[in-house]
Amino acid sequence: MLEMEDLELLDAPLIDTADMTALLLRFLFNTVFVMIIIAGLYYPKSRRREYFFTFALISVSIFFLIYLLGSVKIKVGFALGLFAIFGIIRYRTESMSVREMTYLFVIIALSVINALAVSLSFGELTLTNLIFIAIIFFCERLPFANSYEEKYVIYDRIDLITPEKRDELIADLRKRLGLEIANVQIGAVDFLRDTAMLKVYYRDKKRFGDNIVNKMLKLPKEE
């Protein structure tokens, strides 16, 4: 009597219990550590649901793409290509902050490691994943990490942008914005319209997640 493992479809085994078990175990292993990073370290501080969804699906996609590719050389080349692509995206757009892009790189790196390192023991992989988590945990809790928010302001009082009136400029911004201004950088100045582009650094004690519109200079176009 034929067993399920003896059946073939298009010259490929219909079911390979050993391979399926290895795939599921490794996938669950990767998912546990990725979810610790996303749900335990990233989301409580940012509250960005769209990136929670993005990071989770990218991890699943990368893991299966790497794990199911046949050649080790192809796997390594594909992984390096992913890092190059996302690196180009980061430097060609400002739509994703440095923090989100860093987490994205970490998620991709862990998914690639957990899918590619089939010759390593689960003990070694566990240690590697725990090192990632420990470093993220430590960096997120440094006193100076993400202590200031940034906001771009189109400022109308260019008479205050001179160095000798810096204190007056900060005082005016504090009054008009109602924020605890820590520093101000002056960018482009338009003398025709009497406006200047300012980058304002401030401390937000009531911060609840990242403000995604802080760096917007104009209203988004409606689609």
mmCIF file of C-alpha atoms in Angstrom:
data_model
loop_
_atom_site.group_PDB
_atom_site.id
_atom_site.type_symbol
_atom_site.label_atom_id
_atom_site.label_comp_id
_atom_site.label_asym_id
_atom_site.label_seq_id
_atom_site.Cartn_x
_atom_site.Cartn_y
_atom_site.Cartn_z
ATOM 1 C CA MET A 1 0.000 0.000 0.000
ATOM 2 C CA LEU A 2 1.398 3.376 -1.052
ATOM 3 C CA GLU A 3 2.062 5.952 1.616
ATOM 4 C CA MET A 4 1.550 9.677 1.066
ATOM 5 C CA GLU A 5 5.301 10.267 1.011
ATOM 6 C CA ASP A 6 5.672 7.822 -1.890
ATOM 7 C CA LEU A 7 3.256 9.751 -4.108
ATOM 8 C CA GLU A 8 4.647 12.176 -6.668
ATOM 9 C CA LEU A 9 3.229 15.074 -8.647
ATOM 10 C CA LEU A 10 5.146 16.310 -11.687
ATOM 11 C CA ASP A 11 8.223 14.352 -10.589
ATOM 12 C CA ALA A 12 8.181 15.964 -7.141
ATOM 13 C CA PRO A 13 7.129 14.338 -3.865
ATOM 14 C CA LEU A 14 3.524 15.116 -3.015
ATOM 15 C CA ILE A 15 4.309 15.360 0.695
ATOM 16 C CA ASP A 16 7.656 15.340 2.473
ATOM 17 C CA THR A 17 6.922 15.185 6.180
ATOM 18 C CA ALA A 18 10.490 15.878 7.289
ATOM 19 C CA ASP A 19 10.885 18.945 5.070
ATOM 20 C CA MET A 20 7.448 20.299 6.017
ATOM 21 C CA THR A 21 8.232 19.922 9.704
ATOM 22 C CA ALA A 22 11.571 21.695 9.301
ATOM 23 C CA LEU A 23 9.914 24.510 7.346
ATOM 24 C CA LEU A 24 7.159 25.042 9.914
ATOM 25 C CA LEU A 25 9.532 24.918 12.883
ATOM 26 C CA ARG A 26 11.911 27.405 11.329
ATOM 27 C CA PHE A 27 9.031 29.683 10.276
ATOM 28 C CA LEU A 28 7.534 29.657 13.780
ATOM 29 C CA PHE A 29 10.994 30.323 15.214
ATOM 30 C CA ASN A 30 11.430 33.350 12.957
ATOM 31 C CA THR A 31 7.899 34.622 13.620
ATOM 32 C CA VAL A 32 8.327 34.531 17.405
ATOM 33 C CA PHE A 33 11.455 36.703 17.396
ATOM 34 C CA VAL A 34 10.199 39.058 14.700
ATOM 35 C CA MET A 35 6.956 39.615 16.636
ATOM 36 C CA ILE A 36 8.940 40.330 19.805
ATOM 37 C CA ILE A 37 10.733 43.109 17.925
ATOM 38 C CA ILE A 38 7.648 44.500 16.168
ATOM 39 C CA ALA A 39 5.008 44.149 18.881
ATOM 40 C CA GLY A 40 7.245 44.381 21.936
ATOM 41 C CA LEU A 41 9.865 46.972 20.987
ATOM 42 C CA TYR A 42 8.737 48.966 17.958
ATOM 43 C CA TYR A 43 4.964 49.382 18.249
ATOM 44 C CA PRO A 44 4.607 50.476 21.919
ATOM 45 C CA LYS A 45 6.738 53.549 21.209
ATOM 46 C CA SER A 46 5.606 54.470 17.695
ATOM 47 C CA ARG A 47 1.965 53.292 17.511
ATOM 48 C CA ARG A 48 2.285 53.090 13.732
ATOM 49 C CA ARG A 49 -0.164 50.368 12.708
ATOM 50 C CA GLU A 50 0.703 50.631 9.031
ATOM 51 C CA TYR A 51 4.332 49.732 9.741
ATOM 52 C CA PHE A 52 3.301 46.895 12.059
ATOM 53 C CA PHE A 53 1.440 45.393 9.097
ATOM 54 C CA THR A 54 4.303 46.144 6.685
ATOM 55 C CA PHE A 55 7.069 44.689 8.855
ATOM 56 C CA ALA A 56 5.105 41.504 9.567
ATOM 57 C CA LEU A 57 4.307 40.770 5.910
ATOM 58 C CA ILE A 58 7.808 41.652 4.720
ATOM 59 C CA SER A 59 9.247 39.227 7.268
ATOM 60 C CA VAL A 60 6.961 36.426 6.069
ATOM 61 C CA SER A 61 7.719 37.175 2.408
ATOM 62 C CA ILE A 62 11.479 37.385 2.866
ATOM 63 C CA PHE A 63 11.622 34.225 4.973
ATOM 64 C CA PHE A 64 9.797 32.049 2.439
ATOM 65 C CA LEU A 65 11.607 33.566 -0.551
ATOM 66 C CA ILE A 66 15.010 32.841 0.990
ATOM 67 C CA TYR A 67 14.119 29.456 2.477
ATOM 68 C CA LEU A 68 12.521 28.035 -0.672
ATOM 69 C CA LEU A 69 15.190 29.179 -3.129
ATOM 70 C CA GLY A 70 17.304 26.255 -4.306
ATOM 71 C CA SER A 71 20.905 27.437 -4.523
ATOM 72 C CA VAL A 72 22.801 28.897 -1.595
ATOM 73 C CA LYS A 73 24.527 31.345 -3.951
ATOM 74 C CA ILE A 74 21.144 32.514 -5.219
ATOM 75 C CA LYS A 75 19.922 32.946 -1.647
ATOM 76 C CA VAL A 76 22.921 35.056 -0.657
ATOM 77 C CA GLY A 77 22.718 37.112 -3.836
ATOM 78 C CA PHE A 78 19.009 37.681 -3.349
ATOM 79 C CA ALA A 79 19.525 38.754 0.258
ATOM 80 C CA LEU A 80 22.256 41.236 -0.669
ATOM 81 C CA GLY A 81 20.064 42.548 -3.471
ATOM 82 C CA LEU A 82 17.254 43.219 -1.003
ATOM 83 C CA PHE A 83 19.532 45.288 1.218
ATOM 84 C CA ALA A 84 20.747 47.250 -1.811
ATOM 85 C CA ILE A 85 17.194 47.939 -3.001
ATOM 86 C CA PHE A 86 15.967 49.130 0.376
ATOM 87 C CA GLY A 87 19.126 51.181 0.830
ATOM 88 C CA ILE A 88 18.429 52.988 -2.447
ATOM 89 C CA ILE A 89 14.805 53.545 -1.416
ATOM 90 C CA ARG A 90 15.935 55.090 1.868
ATOM 91 C CA TYR A 91 18.214 57.614 0.206
ATOM 92 C CA ARG A 92 15.755 58.480 -2.574
ATOM 93 C CA THR A 93 12.745 59.248 -0.412
ATOM 94 C CA GLU A 94 11.929 60.887 2.906
ATOM 95 C CA SER A 95 8.573 59.155 3.297
ATOM 96 C CA MET A 96 10.025 56.649 5.772
ATOM 97 C CA SER A 97 11.925 57.884 8.797
ATOM 98 C CA VAL A 98 15.377 56.618 9.751
ATOM 99 C CA ARG A 99 13.896 54.736 12.720
ATOM 100 C CA GLU A 100 11.358 52.860 10.589
ATOM 101 C CA MET A 101 13.961 52.093 7.936
ATOM 102 C CA THR A 102 16.336 50.771 10.609
ATOM 103 C CA TYR A 103 13.671 48.448 11.959
ATOM 104 C CA LEU A 104 12.953 47.328 8.400
ATOM 105 C CA PHE A 105 16.614 46.415 7.891
ATOM 106 C CA VAL A 106 16.628 44.492 11.179
ATOM 107 C CA ILE A 107 13.467 42.573 10.226
ATOM 108 C CA ILE A 108 14.938 41.685 6.829
ATOM 109 C CA ALA A 109 18.278 40.690 8.375
ATOM 110 C CA LEU A 110 16.687 38.384 10.953
ATOM 111 C CA SER A 111 14.362 36.807 8.391
ATOM 112 C CA VAL A 112 17.296 36.157 6.055
ATOM 113 C CA ILE A 113 19.460 34.728 8.850
ATOM 114 C CA ASN A 114 16.709 32.455 10.170
ATOM 115 C CA ALA A 115 15.893 31.177 6.683
ATOM 116 C CA LEU A 116 19.427 30.879 5.338
ATOM 117 C CA ALA A 117 21.394 29.453 8.273
ATOM 118 C CA VAL A 118 20.057 25.904 7.977
ATOM 119 C CA SER A 119 23.396 24.435 9.072
ATOM 120 C CA LEU A 120 23.349 26.238 12.427
ATOM 121 C CA SER A 121 21.744 24.805 15.516
ATOM 122 C CA PHE A 122 18.636 26.388 17.001
ATOM 123 C CA GLY A 123 20.768 27.306 20.003
ATOM 124 C CA GLU A 124 23.075 29.436 17.854
ATOM 125 C CA LEU A 125 20.132 31.022 16.052
ATOM 126 C CA THR A 126 18.404 31.754 19.353
ATOM 127 C CA LEU A 127 21.528 33.473 20.674
ATOM 128 C CA THR A 128 21.816 35.545 17.481
ATOM 129 C CA ASN A 129 18.189 36.664 17.666
ATOM 130 C CA LEU A 130 18.470 37.465 21.367
ATOM 131 C CA ILE A 131 21.522 39.648 20.701
ATOM 132 C CA PHE A 132 19.495 41.654 18.164
ATOM 133 C CA ILE A 133 16.641 42.050 20.655
ATOM 134 C CA ALA A 134 18.962 43.020 23.523
ATOM 135 C CA ILE A 135 20.693 45.720 21.477
ATOM 136 C CA ILE A 136 17.368 47.162 20.280
ATOM 137 C CA PHE A 137 16.010 47.122 23.838
ATOM 138 C CA PHE A 138 19.104 48.910 25.131
ATOM 139 C CA CYS A 139 19.140 51.546 22.370
ATOM 140 C CA GLU A 140 15.420 52.296 22.728
ATOM 141 C CA ARG A 141 15.909 53.076 26.410
ATOM 142 C CA LEU A 142 18.930 55.334 26.166
ATOM 143 C CA PRO A 143 18.091 58.711 27.749
ATOM 144 C CA PHE A 144 18.984 60.639 24.596
ATOM 145 C CA ALA A 145 17.320 58.269 22.109
ATOM 146 C CA ASN A 146 14.451 59.997 20.293
ATOM 147 C CA SER A 147 14.310 62.610 23.055
ATOM 148 C CA TYR A 148 13.493 65.429 20.628
ATOM 149 C CA GLU A 149 10.886 65.807 17.909
ATOM 150 C CA GLU A 150 11.511 67.701 14.672
ATOM 151 C CA LYS A 151 9.152 70.041 12.882
ATOM 152 C CA TYR A 152 9.583 72.082 9.708
ATOM 153 C CA VAL A 153 8.158 75.588 9.907
ATOM 154 C CA ILE A 154 7.726 78.181 7.159
ATOM 155 C CA TYR A 155 8.484 81.274 9.228
ATOM 156 C CA ASP A 156 7.270 84.778 8.374
ATOM 157 C CA ARG A 157 9.427 86.958 10.627
ATOM 158 C CA ILE A 158 12.786 86.892 8.875
ATOM 159 C CA ASP A 159 13.947 89.883 10.926
ATOM 160 C CA LEU A 160 14.501 87.413 13.795
ATOM 161 C CA ILE A 161 16.651 84.890 11.920
ATOM 162 C CA THR A 162 19.901 86.806 12.419
ATOM 163 C CA PRO A 163 22.375 85.324 14.943
ATOM 164 C CA GLU A 164 22.087 88.230 17.390
ATOM 165 C CA LYS A 165 18.300 87.758 17.627
ATOM 166 C CA ARG A 166 18.361 84.008 18.138
ATOM 167 C CA ASP A 167 16.918 84.220 21.650
ATOM 168 C CA GLU A 168 14.028 86.336 20.356
ATOM 169 C CA LEU A 169 13.435 83.822 17.555
ATOM 170 C CA ILE A 170 13.222 80.893 19.972
ATOM 171 C CA ALA A 171 10.973 82.886 22.319
ATOM 172 C CA ASP A 172 8.632 83.753 19.438
ATOM 173 C CA LEU A 173 8.461 80.129 18.299
ATOM 174 C CA ARG A 174 7.748 78.953 21.835
ATOM 175 C CA LYS A 175 4.907 81.449 22.132
ATOM 176 C CA ARG A 176 3.350 80.725 18.741
ATOM 177 C CA LEU A 177 3.826 76.954 18.694
ATOM 178 C CA GLY A 178 3.338 76.331 22.402
ATOM 179 C CA LEU A 179 6.292 73.943 22.412
ATOM 180 C CA GLU A 180 9.436 73.577 24.499
ATOM 181 C CA ILE A 181 11.904 74.598 21.790
ATOM 182 C CA ALA A 182 15.422 73.214 22.239
ATOM 183 C CA ASN A 183 17.123 74.249 19.005
ATOM 184 C CA VAL A 184 16.383 75.883 15.660
ATOM 185 C CA GLN A 185 18.167 75.492 12.335
ATOM 186 C CA ILE A 186 17.630 78.055 9.583
ATOM 187 C CA GLY A 187 17.377 76.870 5.998
ATOM 188 C CA ALA A 188 16.335 78.592 2.779
ATOM 189 C CA VAL A 189 15.271 82.250 2.972
ATOM 190 C CA ASP A 190 12.797 83.819 0.524
ATOM 191 C CA PHE A 191 13.233 87.598 0.668
ATOM 192 C CA LEU A 192 10.510 88.133 -1.926
ATOM 193 C CA ARG A 193 7.892 86.559 0.346
ATOM 194 C CA ASP A 194 9.631 87.421 3.633
ATOM 195 C CA THR A 195 9.689 83.781 4.729
ATOM 196 C CA ALA A 196 12.344 81.352 5.899
ATOM 197 C CA MET A 197 12.434 77.591 6.301
ATOM 198 C CA LEU A 198 13.148 76.542 9.879
ATOM 199 C CA LYS A 199 13.813 73.134 11.363
ATOM 200 C CA VAL A 200 12.608 73.207 14.954
ATOM 201 C CA TYR A 201 13.732 70.709 17.597
ATOM 202 C CA TYR A 202 11.446 70.418 20.594
ATOM 203 C CA ARG A 203 10.703 68.124 23.498
ATOM 204 C CA ASP A 204 7.207 66.650 23.552
ATOM 205 C CA LYS A 205 6.384 65.391 27.044
ATOM 206 C CA LYS A 206 2.933 64.208 25.938
ATOM 207 C CA ARG A 207 4.256 62.315 22.945
ATOM 208 C CA PHE A 208 2.198 59.299 21.961
ATOM 209 C CA GLY A 209 3.737 57.749 18.891
ATOM 210 C CA ASP A 210 5.565 59.450 16.038
ATOM 211 C CA ASN A 211 3.959 62.479 14.437
ATOM 212 C CA ILE A 212 3.975 61.567 10.757
ATOM 213 C CA VAL A 213 3.087 65.092 9.548
ATOM 214 C CA ASN A 214 5.871 66.931 11.378
ATOM 215 C CA LYS A 215 8.079 67.009 8.305
ATOM 216 C CA MET A 216 5.385 67.827 5.766
ATOM 217 C CA LEU A 217 5.779 71.215 4.103
ATOM 218 C CA LYS A 218 2.431 71.252 2.290
ATOM 219 C CA LEU A 219 -0.916 69.537 2.313
ATOM 220 C CA PRO A 220 -0.930 66.150 0.535
ATOM 221 C CA LYS A 221 -2.736 65.941 -2.773
ATOM 222 C CA GLU A 222 -6.064 64.196 -2.749
ATOM 223 C CA GLU A 223 -6.183 61.104 -4.947
#
